[in-house]
Each structure stands twice: as C-alpha cells, then as structure tokens.
Short mmCIF file of C-alpha atoms and ligand atoms in Angstrom, two decimals:
data_model
loop_
_atom_site.label_atom_id
_atom_site.label_comp_id
_atom_site.label_asym_id
_atom_site.label_seq_id
_atom_site.Cartn_x
_atom_site.Cartn_y
_atom_site.Cartn_z
CA MET A 1 4.51 30.93 -20.62
CA ASN A 2 6.96 27.92 -22.09
CA ILE A 3 6.52 24.93 -20.00
CA ARG A 4 8.77 22.51 -19.88
CA PHE A 5 10.43 19.97 -18.00
CA PRO A 6 14.14 19.56 -17.47
CA ASN A 7 16.25 16.43 -18.82
CA ASN A 8 16.37 14.86 -16.37
CA ASP A 9 14.36 12.27 -14.38
CA PHE A 10 11.63 14.19 -15.63
CA LYS A 11 11.88 11.65 -18.45
CA SER A 12 10.30 9.01 -20.42
CA PHE A 13 8.88 6.31 -18.39
CA GLU A 14 9.18 8.74 -14.71
CA ALA A 15 8.04 11.81 -16.92
CA PRO A 16 5.28 13.32 -14.84
CA MET A 17 2.04 12.15 -16.09
CA ARG A 18 0.37 15.39 -15.39
CA ALA A 19 -3.18 13.99 -15.85
CA GLU A 20 -6.12 12.91 -13.46
CA ILE A 21 -7.25 8.77 -13.93
CA GLU A 22 -10.78 7.38 -13.83
CA LEU A 23 -11.44 3.95 -15.03
CA THR A 24 -13.45 1.68 -14.08
CA GLY A 25 -13.23 -2.24 -14.85
CA LEU A 26 -9.41 -2.81 -15.25
CA GLU A 27 -8.13 -5.71 -17.19
CA VAL A 28 -7.41 -8.81 -15.85
CA VAL A 29 -4.80 -10.44 -18.13
CA GLN A 30 -3.42 -13.76 -16.04
CA GLY A 31 -5.15 -15.74 -13.05
CA LYS A 32 -8.53 -14.59 -10.66
CA VAL A 33 -8.75 -11.55 -8.79
CA PRO A 34 -9.89 -12.89 -5.29
CA LYS A 35 -13.36 -12.32 -5.29
CA ASN A 36 -13.20 -11.52 -0.97
CA LEU A 37 -10.77 -8.80 -1.07
CA GLU A 38 -12.73 -5.50 -0.56
CA GLY A 39 -11.26 -2.78 -0.31
CA GLY A 40 -8.52 -0.72 -1.90
CA PHE A 41 -4.84 -0.42 -2.44
CA PHE A 42 -3.77 2.96 -2.20
CA ARG A 43 -0.48 4.53 -3.22
CA LEU A 44 0.72 7.66 -3.36
CA ILE A 45 2.91 8.97 -6.48
CA GLY A 46 5.04 12.66 -6.93
CA ASP A 47 3.89 13.92 -10.20
CA ARG A 48 5.75 17.40 -10.67
CA LYS A 49 2.04 19.70 -11.65
CA TRP A 50 4.76 22.68 -13.19
CA PRO A 51 8.82 22.51 -13.80
CA ALA A 52 10.56 23.80 -10.96
CA PHE A 53 12.12 27.57 -11.70
CA VAL A 54 14.77 26.84 -9.27
CA ASP A 55 18.07 24.68 -10.64
CA ASN A 56 18.88 22.07 -9.50
CA ASP A 57 15.78 20.80 -7.47
CA VAL A 58 15.22 18.12 -5.57
CA PHE A 59 13.21 16.84 -7.59
CA MET A 60 12.22 13.10 -5.89
CA LEU A 61 11.04 14.85 -2.71
CA ASN A 62 9.51 17.77 -4.06
CA GLU A 63 6.59 16.19 -6.38
CA ASP A 64 3.20 17.85 -5.88
CA GLY A 65 1.19 14.41 -4.61
CA MET A 66 -1.10 12.45 -6.94
CA ALA A 67 -3.05 9.93 -4.83
CA SER A 68 -3.83 6.59 -6.61
CA CYS A 69 -6.21 3.87 -5.87
CA PHE A 70 -7.02 0.39 -7.07
CA TYR A 71 -10.13 -0.72 -5.79
CA PHE A 72 -11.66 -4.21 -5.49
CA LYS A 73 -15.06 -5.74 -5.09
CA ASP A 74 -16.18 -8.87 -6.39
CA GLY A 75 -12.99 -9.95 -7.96
CA LYS A 76 -13.50 -6.42 -10.46
CA VAL A 77 -10.72 -3.54 -9.83
CA ASP A 78 -11.37 0.15 -10.47
CA PHE A 79 -8.40 2.71 -10.70
CA ARG A 80 -8.61 6.40 -9.51
CA MET A 81 -5.81 8.96 -10.19
CA ARG A 82 -6.05 12.45 -8.80
CA TYR A 83 -3.70 15.60 -7.47
CA VAL A 84 -4.16 16.48 -4.08
CA ARG A 85 -4.99 19.88 -3.79
CA THR A 86 -2.29 21.04 -0.98
CA PRO A 87 -2.96 25.08 -0.67
CA ARG A 88 0.77 24.95 -2.58
CA PHE A 89 -1.37 22.93 -5.80
CA VAL A 90 -4.06 25.44 -6.03
CA ALA A 91 -2.08 28.33 -5.41
CA GLU A 92 0.51 26.80 -8.26
CA GLU A 93 -2.75 26.24 -10.45
CA LYS A 94 -4.40 29.87 -10.10
CA ALA A 95 -0.84 30.81 -11.45
CA GLY A 96 -0.01 27.99 -14.28
CA ARG A 97 3.34 27.83 -13.07
CA ALA A 98 5.19 26.77 -10.17
CA LEU A 99 5.72 29.25 -7.02
CA PHE A 100 7.74 26.91 -4.72
CA GLY A 101 11.01 26.95 -4.74
CA HIS A 102 13.76 24.41 -3.40
CA TYR A 103 13.03 21.52 -0.93
CA ARG A 104 12.09 22.94 2.60
CA ASN A 105 13.16 26.15 1.78
CA PRO A 106 10.57 29.23 2.23
CA PHE A 107 13.03 32.08 1.26
CA SER A 108 13.25 30.39 -2.32
CA ASP A 109 9.18 31.05 -2.64
CA ASP A 110 7.68 33.29 -4.94
CA PRO A 111 6.64 36.34 -2.66
CA SER A 112 2.99 36.04 -3.40
CA VAL A 113 2.94 32.34 -1.20
CA ALA A 114 4.51 33.61 1.76
CA GLY A 115 3.55 31.55 4.38
CA LEU A 116 1.51 29.04 2.94
CA SER A 117 1.82 25.97 3.32
CA ARG A 118 4.67 24.48 1.28
CA GLY A 119 3.46 21.00 1.90
CA THR A 120 3.42 18.49 -1.50
CA ALA A 121 1.39 15.63 -0.18
CA ASN A 122 3.67 13.33 -1.04
CA VAL A 123 4.40 10.20 0.74
CA THR A 124 1.77 7.97 2.64
CA MET A 125 -1.79 7.72 2.80
CA LEU A 126 -2.90 6.40 6.11
CA MET A 127 -6.55 5.89 6.98
CA HIS A 128 -7.76 6.19 10.95
CA GLY A 129 -10.67 6.72 12.16
CA GLY A 130 -12.21 7.17 9.17
CA LYS A 131 -10.69 9.58 7.52
CA LEU A 132 -7.43 9.06 4.67
CA LEU A 133 -5.30 11.21 5.35
CA ALA A 134 -2.29 12.06 2.56
CA LEU A 135 1.07 12.95 4.40
CA LYS A 136 4.30 14.29 3.94
CA GLU A 137 6.58 15.28 7.00
CA ASP A 138 7.42 18.74 6.32
CA SER A 139 3.48 20.20 6.77
CA PRO A 140 0.24 19.49 7.95
CA ALA A 141 -1.88 16.54 6.80
CA ILE A 142 -4.24 16.67 3.99
CA GLU A 143 -7.64 14.70 4.24
CA LEU A 144 -9.22 13.32 1.33
CA ASN A 145 -12.06 11.51 0.72
CA PRO A 146 -11.56 7.66 0.74
CA PHE A 147 -13.53 6.27 -2.39
CA THR A 148 -13.14 9.45 -5.01
CA LEU A 149 -9.98 10.70 -3.65
CA GLU A 150 -11.26 14.65 -3.68
CA THR A 151 -9.37 16.53 -1.11
CA ILE A 152 -11.44 17.97 2.16
CA GLY A 153 -8.58 20.17 2.87
CA GLU A 154 -5.80 20.63 5.87
CA TYR A 155 -6.83 18.27 8.81
CA ASP A 156 -5.33 19.06 12.41
CA TRP A 157 -7.43 16.45 14.59
CA ASN A 158 -10.37 19.54 15.75
CA GLY A 159 -7.59 21.45 16.59
CA LYS A 160 -5.69 19.13 18.81
CA VAL A 161 -2.66 18.97 16.80
CA THR A 162 -0.27 22.01 17.03
CA ALA A 163 2.62 21.30 15.24
CA LYS A 164 3.36 22.29 11.98
CA ALA A 165 4.36 19.12 10.91
CA ILE A 166 3.38 15.71 10.56
CA THR A 167 5.09 12.72 10.02
CA ALA A 168 4.35 10.51 7.05
CA HIS A 169 4.86 7.05 9.33
CA PRO A 170 2.45 7.20 12.29
CA LYS A 171 1.92 3.76 13.73
CA ILE A 172 -1.43 1.50 14.78
CA ASP A 173 -1.17 -0.17 17.35
CA ALA A 174 -2.92 -3.76 16.58
CA LYS A 175 -3.92 -4.45 19.57
CA THR A 176 -5.85 -1.15 20.53
CA GLY A 177 -6.37 0.40 17.13
CA GLU A 178 -4.26 3.54 18.68
CA LEU A 179 -2.67 5.80 16.07
CA VAL A 180 0.72 6.99 17.16
CA PHE A 181 2.46 10.21 15.81
CA PHE A 182 4.91 12.85 16.06
CA GLY A 183 5.98 15.85 13.73
CA TYR A 184 9.77 17.24 13.84
CA CYS A 185 10.45 20.87 12.63
CA ALA A 186 6.98 21.14 14.74
CA ALA A 187 7.60 24.43 16.42
CA GLY A 188 8.69 25.85 12.01
CA PRO A 189 11.44 25.47 9.91
CA ALA A 190 14.41 23.48 10.75
CA THR A 191 13.11 23.92 15.12
CA ARG A 192 14.64 20.73 17.18
CA ASP A 193 11.08 20.70 18.41
CA ILE A 194 9.60 17.38 18.09
CA ALA A 195 5.38 16.89 18.83
CA TYR A 196 4.54 13.12 19.84
CA TYR A 197 0.39 12.27 19.84
CA GLU A 198 -1.59 9.31 20.24
CA ALA A 199 -5.06 9.50 18.88
CA ASP A 200 -7.65 6.46 20.24
CA SER A 201 -8.83 4.24 17.93
CA GLU A 202 -11.94 6.97 16.49
CA GLY A 203 -8.93 9.01 16.02
CA ASN A 204 -9.27 11.30 19.49
CA VAL A 205 -6.29 12.93 19.81
CA THR A 206 -5.40 11.47 23.87
CA HIS A 207 -2.16 12.29 24.05
CA GLU A 208 0.51 15.25 23.90
CA ALA A 209 4.25 15.35 23.87
CA TRP A 210 6.97 18.02 22.91
CA PHE A 211 11.03 17.50 23.58
CA HIS A 212 13.77 18.59 22.07
CA ALA A 213 15.90 16.77 19.23
CA PRO A 214 20.05 16.96 20.55
CA TYR A 215 20.12 17.52 16.85
CA THR A 216 17.88 19.04 13.78
CA CYS A 217 17.45 16.67 11.11
CA MET A 218 15.08 14.36 8.89
CA VAL A 219 13.08 11.90 10.71
CA HIS A 220 10.90 10.21 8.80
CA ASP A 221 10.14 6.80 10.58
CA ILE A 222 9.79 5.83 14.11
CA MET A 223 9.86 2.41 15.13
CA VAL A 224 6.41 1.86 18.31
CA THR A 225 5.96 -1.24 20.59
CA GLN A 226 3.11 -1.63 22.84
CA ASN A 227 5.12 -0.08 25.45
CA TYR A 228 7.72 2.33 24.01
CA VAL A 229 8.02 4.98 21.10
CA VAL A 230 11.65 4.96 19.93
CA PHE A 231 12.71 8.63 17.96
CA PRO A 232 15.45 7.99 15.47
CA ILE A 233 17.82 11.21 15.17
CA THR A 234 20.08 10.13 12.38
CA PRO A 235 22.71 12.67 11.21
CA LEU A 236 21.11 14.13 7.93
CA ARG A 237 21.25 17.92 10.07
CA HIS A 238 19.22 19.95 9.18
CA GLU A 239 19.84 23.79 9.69
CA LEU A 240 18.33 27.65 9.43
CA GLU A 241 21.61 29.31 8.13
CA TRP A 242 21.96 26.51 5.21
CA ILE A 243 18.50 27.53 4.18
CA LYS A 244 19.26 31.02 4.71
CA ARG A 245 22.35 31.07 2.80
CA SER A 246 20.11 29.08 -0.56
CA GLU A 247 22.54 25.47 0.25
CA PRO A 248 21.11 22.49 0.20
CA ALA A 249 18.52 21.79 3.53
CA PHE A 250 20.11 18.62 4.38
CA LYS A 251 23.55 17.52 4.38
CA TRP A 252 25.20 14.23 5.73
CA ASP A 253 27.33 14.62 8.85
CA PRO A 254 29.68 11.91 8.32
CA HIS A 255 30.94 12.80 12.79
CA GLU A 256 27.34 13.04 14.47
CA SER A 257 26.01 9.97 16.32
CA VAL A 258 23.00 8.40 15.75
CA TYR A 259 20.90 8.33 19.09
CA LEU A 260 17.52 7.20 19.74
CA GLY A 261 14.95 8.74 22.43
CA VAL A 262 12.74 6.36 23.79
CA LEU A 263 9.92 7.42 25.53
CA PRO A 264 7.28 5.11 27.24
CA ARG A 265 4.06 4.78 25.53
CA LYS A 266 2.26 8.00 26.69
CA GLY A 267 5.09 9.64 28.49
CA ARG A 268 6.09 13.40 28.95
CA GLY A 269 8.59 14.64 27.32
CA ASP A 270 10.83 14.79 30.53
CA GLN A 271 10.71 11.32 30.54
CA ILE A 272 12.68 11.01 26.96
CA ARG A 273 16.52 8.95 27.72
CA TRP A 274 18.39 9.38 24.40
CA PHE A 275 20.88 6.13 23.83
CA LYS A 276 23.64 6.48 21.80
CA GLY A 277 25.66 4.71 18.57
CA PRO A 278 27.62 5.20 15.97
CA ASN A 279 27.15 7.36 13.10
CA GLN A 280 24.84 6.24 10.30
CA CYS A 281 21.99 6.43 8.35
CA HIS A 282 18.46 5.20 9.85
CA GLY A 283 16.29 4.60 7.07
CA HIS A 284 12.40 2.97 7.25
CA THR A 285 11.07 0.88 10.20
CA VAL A 286 10.31 -2.35 10.23
CA GLY A 287 8.50 -3.90 13.07
CA ALA A 288 9.02 -3.40 16.66
CA TYR A 289 8.27 -4.79 19.71
CA ASP A 290 9.46 -5.11 23.59
CA ASP A 291 9.49 -7.60 25.89
CA GLY A 292 9.06 -4.88 29.39
CA ARG A 293 13.26 -4.88 29.19
CA TYR A 294 14.23 -5.28 26.23
CA ILE A 295 12.99 -3.17 23.26
CA TYR A 296 13.45 -4.74 19.58
CA ALA A 297 12.91 -2.14 16.71
CA ASP A 298 14.51 -3.31 13.34
CA ASN A 299 14.94 -0.88 11.04
CA THR A 300 17.02 -0.45 7.24
CA PHE A 301 20.19 1.36 7.93
CA SER A 302 23.33 2.72 5.82
CA LYS A 303 26.66 4.30 6.24
CA ARG A 304 25.34 7.47 5.00
CA SER A 305 22.14 9.61 3.53
CA PHE A 306 20.19 7.29 0.52
CA PHE A 307 20.07 10.48 -0.86
CA HIS A 308 22.98 11.17 -2.64
CA PHE A 309 22.15 14.54 -3.62
CA PHE A 310 22.55 16.07 -0.09
CA PRO A 311 26.24 16.43 0.15
CA ASN A 312 28.55 16.06 3.29
CA VAL A 313 28.45 19.11 5.67
CA ASP A 314 32.59 19.18 5.31
CA GLY A 315 32.20 19.34 1.74
CA SER A 316 33.91 15.62 1.71
CA GLN A 317 33.32 12.91 -1.04
CA PHE A 318 31.59 9.60 -0.06
CA LYS A 319 31.33 6.17 -2.12
CA PRO A 320 28.25 4.91 -3.48
CA THR A 321 27.78 2.32 -1.96
CA ASP A 322 27.71 3.42 1.42
CA ALA A 323 24.67 4.90 0.26
CA MET A 324 23.04 1.46 0.33
CA PRO A 325 21.01 -0.13 3.35
CA TYR A 326 20.74 -2.93 4.64
CA MET A 327 18.08 -4.24 7.47
CA LYS A 328 19.20 -4.98 11.46
CA ARG A 329 18.15 -4.96 14.50
CA VAL A 330 18.61 -2.77 16.94
CA VAL A 331 18.07 -4.02 20.45
CA ILE A 332 17.63 -1.43 23.45
CA ASP A 333 18.26 -2.73 27.14
CA MET A 334 15.56 -0.50 29.51
CA GLU A 335 17.88 -1.62 32.58
CA ARG A 336 21.31 -0.40 30.93
CA SER A 337 22.85 2.51 32.37
CA ASP A 338 25.07 3.36 29.96
CA ASN A 339 22.79 4.20 27.36
CA SER A 340 24.43 2.26 24.73
CA PHE A 341 22.15 -0.08 22.12
CA VAL A 342 23.40 -3.54 20.25
CA GLU A 343 22.53 -3.93 16.57
CA GLN A 344 22.76 -7.22 14.35
CA PRO A 345 22.28 -8.05 10.87
CA LEU A 346 18.54 -9.44 9.69
CA PHE A 347 19.74 -9.57 5.81
CA GLU A 348 22.31 -10.28 3.31
CA TYR A 349 21.33 -7.96 1.02
CA PRO A 350 20.92 -3.99 0.33
CA CYS A 351 17.22 -3.01 0.84
CA GLU A 352 14.96 -0.66 1.38
CA LEU A 353 10.49 -0.43 2.02
CA PRO A 354 10.24 -3.09 4.51
CA ARG A 355 6.74 -3.83 5.59
CA ILE A 356 5.35 -6.81 7.53
CA ASP A 357 1.97 -8.13 8.19
CA THR A 358 0.46 -4.60 9.26
CA ARG A 359 -2.00 -7.34 11.60
CA PHE A 360 1.32 -7.19 14.44
CA GLU A 361 2.71 -3.43 13.92
CA THR A 362 3.72 -2.77 17.60
CA LEU A 363 3.64 -7.30 18.39
CA PRO A 364 6.25 -9.80 17.83
CA TYR A 365 6.39 -10.83 14.10
CA SER A 366 8.12 -12.89 11.47
CA PHE A 367 7.10 -11.77 7.66
CA ALA A 368 8.64 -9.14 6.64
CA THR A 369 8.42 -7.75 3.08
CA MET A 370 11.33 -5.42 1.09
CA ASN A 371 12.84 -4.13 -1.98
CA LEU A 372 16.38 -4.91 -2.95
CA LEU A 373 18.64 -2.65 -4.40
CA ASP A 374 21.48 -4.96 -4.99
CA VAL A 375 21.63 -8.89 -5.91
CA PRO A 376 25.21 -10.18 -6.76
CA GLY A 377 25.52 -10.73 -10.60
CA GLN A 378 23.01 -8.41 -11.50
CA GLU A 379 23.14 -4.81 -12.73
CA ARG A 380 20.31 -2.03 -11.26
CA VAL A 381 18.88 -0.16 -14.53
CA GLY A 382 16.42 2.96 -14.78
CA ARG A 383 15.60 4.96 -11.38
CA GLY A 384 12.55 1.93 -9.30
CA PHE A 385 13.15 -0.96 -7.90
CA GLN A 386 13.84 -4.27 -9.75
CA TRP A 387 13.34 -6.32 -7.18
CA ILE A 388 10.88 -7.57 -4.27
CA ALA A 389 11.99 -10.21 -0.84
CA THR A 390 10.05 -11.96 1.21
CA MET A 391 11.75 -12.84 4.90
CA ASP A 392 11.29 -14.34 8.24
CA VAL A 393 13.22 -11.91 10.62
CA ASN A 394 13.85 -14.86 13.16
CA GLY A 395 15.20 -16.44 10.47
CA ALA A 396 12.52 -19.66 10.07
CA LYS A 397 12.01 -19.60 6.96
CA PRO A 398 13.85 -19.38 4.04
CA SER A 399 13.96 -15.89 2.24
CA LYS A 400 12.45 -15.34 -1.69
CA ILE A 401 13.70 -12.91 -4.24
CA LEU A 402 11.18 -12.17 -6.81
CA TYR A 403 13.44 -10.55 -10.22
CA ALA A 404 10.89 -7.87 -11.76
CA GLY A 405 12.36 -8.75 -15.23
CA ASP A 406 14.59 -7.18 -17.59
CA ASN A 407 13.63 -3.35 -18.05
CA CYS A 408 11.17 -3.07 -15.39
CA SER A 409 10.84 -1.49 -12.16
CA ILE A 410 8.66 -2.87 -8.99
CA GLY A 411 7.24 -1.22 -6.24
CA GLU A 412 7.20 -1.17 -2.70
CA PRO A 413 5.34 -4.95 -1.58
CA GLN A 414 2.26 -4.64 0.59
CA PHE A 415 0.99 -7.30 2.29
CA VAL A 416 -2.70 -8.55 2.00
CA PRO A 417 -4.11 -10.93 4.58
CA ALA A 418 -6.22 -13.79 2.80
CA HIS A 419 -9.10 -13.23 4.82
CA ASP A 420 -9.61 -11.27 8.47
CA ASN A 421 -8.50 -14.66 11.24
CA ALA A 422 -5.32 -15.86 8.93
CA ALA A 423 -1.85 -16.73 10.26
CA GLU A 424 0.70 -13.93 9.92
CA GLY A 425 2.05 -14.09 6.14
CA ASP A 426 -0.71 -15.92 5.18
CA GLY A 427 -2.36 -13.85 2.34
CA TYR A 428 -1.27 -12.13 -0.71
CA ILE A 429 1.25 -9.28 -1.59
CA MET A 430 0.51 -6.38 -3.65
CA THR A 431 2.64 -5.05 -6.21
CA VAL A 432 2.95 -2.67 -8.93
CA VAL A 433 5.38 -3.55 -12.09
CA GLY A 434 7.06 -0.82 -14.52
CA ARG A 435 7.10 -2.45 -17.85
CA HIS A 436 9.59 0.38 -19.10
CA GLU A 437 9.11 -0.94 -22.88
CA GLN A 438 5.75 -1.07 -23.31
CA MET A 439 5.34 2.18 -20.96
CA ARG A 440 2.25 0.83 -19.15
CA SER A 441 2.45 -0.86 -15.23
CA GLU A 442 0.80 -3.53 -14.08
CA LEU A 443 -0.41 -4.47 -10.44
CA LEU A 444 0.63 -7.94 -9.21
CA ILE A 445 -1.32 -10.00 -6.93
CA LEU A 446 1.09 -12.68 -5.43
CA ASP A 447 0.89 -15.53 -2.77
CA ALA A 448 2.62 -13.99 -0.09
CA SER A 449 3.94 -17.84 0.78
CA ASP A 450 5.66 -17.95 -2.53
CA ILE A 451 6.18 -15.10 -4.78
CA ASN A 452 7.54 -17.08 -6.96
CA ALA A 453 4.96 -18.73 -8.04
CA PRO A 454 2.66 -17.48 -10.80
CA PRO A 455 0.67 -14.48 -10.32
CA VAL A 456 -2.90 -15.12 -8.12
CA ALA A 457 -3.83 -12.37 -10.90
CA THR A 458 -1.93 -9.71 -13.17
CA VAL A 459 -4.46 -6.53 -13.95
CA ALA A 460 -2.99 -4.35 -16.64
CA LEU A 461 -3.11 -0.64 -16.47
CA PRO A 462 -3.06 0.92 -20.01
CA PHE A 463 -0.66 3.26 -19.64
CA ARG A 464 1.90 3.71 -17.05
CA LEU A 465 2.39 4.65 -13.16
CA ARG A 466 5.70 6.70 -12.06
CA SER A 467 7.49 4.65 -9.75
CA THR A 468 6.83 5.68 -6.15
CA GLY A 469 7.90 5.03 -2.20
CA HIS A 470 5.06 3.57 -0.40
CA GLY A 471 1.50 1.71 -0.79
CA TYR A 472 -0.95 0.71 1.31
CA TRP A 473 -3.59 -1.84 1.81
CA TYR A 474 -7.25 -0.97 3.48
CA GLY A 475 -9.79 -3.12 3.93
CA GLY A 476 -13.45 -1.75 3.05
CA ARG A 477 -14.75 -1.93 6.86
CA GLN A 478 -11.63 0.72 7.56
CA LEU A 479 -12.54 2.95 4.09
CA ARG A 480 -16.01 2.82 6.11
CA GLY A 481 -14.67 3.75 8.98
CA GLU A 482 -16.27 1.20 10.72
CA THR A 483 -13.06 -0.30 11.69
CA ASN A 484 -9.03 0.81 12.63
CA PHE A 485 -7.84 -2.61 12.45
CA PRO A 486 -6.33 -3.47 9.21
CA GLY A 487 -7.52 -6.41 7.84
CA ALA A 488 -8.56 -7.94 4.25
CA TRP A 489 -11.91 -6.59 4.04
C1 V55 B 1 11.81 10.76 2.18
C2 V55 B 1 10.75 11.07 1.71
C3 V55 B 1 10.13 12.47 1.06
C4 V55 B 1 10.66 13.38 1.66
C5 V55 B 1 11.65 13.07 2.83
O1 V55 B 1 11.82 8.41 1.78
C6 V55 B 1 12.31 11.58 3.15
C7 V55 B 1 11.96 9.23 2.21
C8 V55 B 1 9.09 11.83 -1.16
O2 V55 B 1 9.68 12.77 0.21
O3 V55 B 1 9.91 14.57 1.60
FE1 FE B 2 9.05 6.81 4.07
#
C-alpha cells in the first residue's frame, strides 16, 4: 500500500511528524530558564499516523494524539513526545493503515474494529490525583506515565465512571483540589445523556449525576464555580440519523437557542435549571465564579460554530466572519424567575483559547490570556494563531498584545506562577512559536506582566512542532502526585 497524505493542510509546517522524540538538554538560545521552575509543560498535539481512507476527513479533529512535554529542572529543559497508544492507534499500527473512518461516525469504520473505542486522545492532558490523563470528549480517558509519556491504558476512576465519554475540559477547584468533570453523549454515540462527576483531591469519585440535554450537541467545555456547574448547550447539533446517512456528524443550527444548564455543585440530575439565550456558539470557558446569587461565567462566543467545515442544518450559506469568537461575560441571576441570562462584552478583538491563572479556577479572578484571531490592519496567514494577549477581565490593567512575527504561528499561552505564593498573574507565560521559514519551533518563557519585553528565555527545538490547541503546566509536586494544587513546582 502506498502511504500518502492528501495535499491539504497536511503539508509544509503542518505536515504530520509521525515520529516520536526524546531529546535531553534543549538549547537555550536567549536568556535564562528560571531555576525554580520544576515540572512539565504538556501539550497534546494531533498528528495522524496513517492517512485517512475516507474522503473529506475532518482532519483537524480526527488526528492521533501525540503527547509532548517540556520537562523543567534546575534551569534545564528536556523534551519528550510520544503517540498515545489508544486502542485505535494500536489497531491501526498493527494493520499498518487507517481503520477508523469519519470523525464521530462509527458506521464508517473498517468492520475489523467494530466496538473498539474510536478515541484519538488529542485534546488536553490533565494531571489529577497523581494520574496523567490524555482526554478527548468522545471517549474514555487514557492514562499515561507523567515522566515517560508511555501509555498505561484506558482509565475509568476504578470503575466509578461509566460514562462512555469524558470531557477534555475538566476543572480543578482551586480551593479544594476537587476535580469537576462530565461526559456528553455519555450513553453512547449521539445520545442526549450528560453525566456529571466530581472527584476529591485524591482522585476518588465522590459524586455522579445524570440528566438529558435539551438537544444533542457538542459540549466542549463547562463553567465551574464554588457553588455551581454550568453546562453550555450550543446549537452545533449532533444527530444519529446524519451519521447513519454519512453526512457530517455535526451541523450548525441557525435557529436553535443556547441553553445554560445550571446545577448546584454535587447536585442531582433532576435539579438542573435551564437558562435560555439567543442563537450563538459557545467556545471555551475563561474563568467563572459566583457570589451566592449571581454566577459570572466568562466565555468565548461566535455567531456560528468556529468549525467552518460543519455545514448549516438547512444548507444555507454563512459568512466566515460569523465564525470569529469574542470574549463575553455571562451573568446568571439564580433568583431570577424568567430563566434568561445577560451578557457583557469583555474584549474587543476576536480571540480563542482563553486561559487563567489556574490557582483561581472557580474563584473570583482578573488575569486572563488568549490567542487572537485577527488584529485590525494585519492579515492572518497559515493555520496557527499569530498573536497572544494578556488582559484584566475587570479592566483594571491595560491589555497587552504580542505578535509572533511574520511567517510565525504562536500557541495557547500557559501561565506559570513565579513561585507558589505569587500574586495572581505574577509569573511567566509559556508558549510555543512556530518559525515556518526555518521549519523549527521555539518555546518562549515570557514575563506575564509584560509579554512585549524580551523573553525571560527562548528554548530552541531543532525541529518543528505542529500547531495544537491546549497546553498545561504541572509542577513537580503535582507530577509526583504530592498535590493537586497548581503551582510553580
Ligand atoms: C474541539 C477539538 C476537538 C474535538 C472537539 O476545540 C472539539 C474544540 C481536537 O478535537 O474533537
Ligand atoms: Fe478545547
């Protein structure tokens, strides 16, 4: 068989790497790596090992997960990158070709893999309860060794998690160290069932609740506060009939409403309250908190789905600019009886991949970072983002924007505190820059208070890393399972 990737986005800087890498002692080409940083900056990269056997694959969501990590100790940085051995990867490796077909469509698979998990483990890497998990919202979690990135296998919290799929965006309660997580399509492909779980700071599941969404859709992220969990139901709809008819598994519905399902933390499924709002698409959560009565939940929203390859349900055309996400604050008044919510704009430019200082997850916060999609007067080239920004969601400090440079892409910023007791936003930003002309990538360590200052350190890789979504810093004590609280080491 001739191994050949189609000539679409799988080319040039974004061509699949298909190679696993172990490189100790990365070159620091500028500045100095702070000595007290001990831990790992993990990024889960999608990287297809075998070309698709179906046409028009939604390549960007359907690539094999490649776990990567920059390991920090004593001012030195090592790098490791390994495929996640999902059941799917193992089966395809044995066959020497792709066996799984279209994104989220089990009917398009080779009959030899019927019933096997379709998960690609390509979205986020979570460290909680001493376990490193590679997550993808359509399948069970996969446990990895946090130091070698070797795959241990599927993880179901000692049999306590029966949902067939687990979100890639759990939240860790910064006050209690509890893990708040869920699965949608939890009873199987395209089901309306959502399962909500909490685990204590040791990783033991302490709560489970099930309920039905108003309609089946992609539920990519959640908003979690000290007292509430908010599930965003957004009209990127998902129907079993479409899958059976070999149509796209997801379609944008321009007429359906957004529902925000609010449960008290550790509440029962029948306690869910649905707040309803106008048609738009929920992206990622920034941060969220509550004061007992009001829930403040900051998110990105676009007029329609960010994923341009998912068509409108009625076949109607849409404007590409409608897919541009903007950051907004949703305010839910739990004492209001009409089940509506209000929204306030938070930032002027289109942006995605928002993050916060994770020591403030579920708590009142100010500092946020993100990638920008567009800055007036500049053109976006290539696949990756070209800017990162820092901002104060309360407007107390001016926002800052860093341009990665011509022919460069820049990844999701990750805040790392300067030390465990540092004030909110006092520390570093780690982000990977792709230098497309040189076909190489660099890890930038920036001063979080001034991302435009010369980097604290620039760590060079002698190869390129493909653009990816999410990256997470876990300190050394977290990696060793000694704590679940985020910190510098
Ligand atoms: C997202 C990413 C996915 C996916 C569903 O960013 C949603 C959103 C890379 O895979 O399967
Ligand atoms: Fe995401």
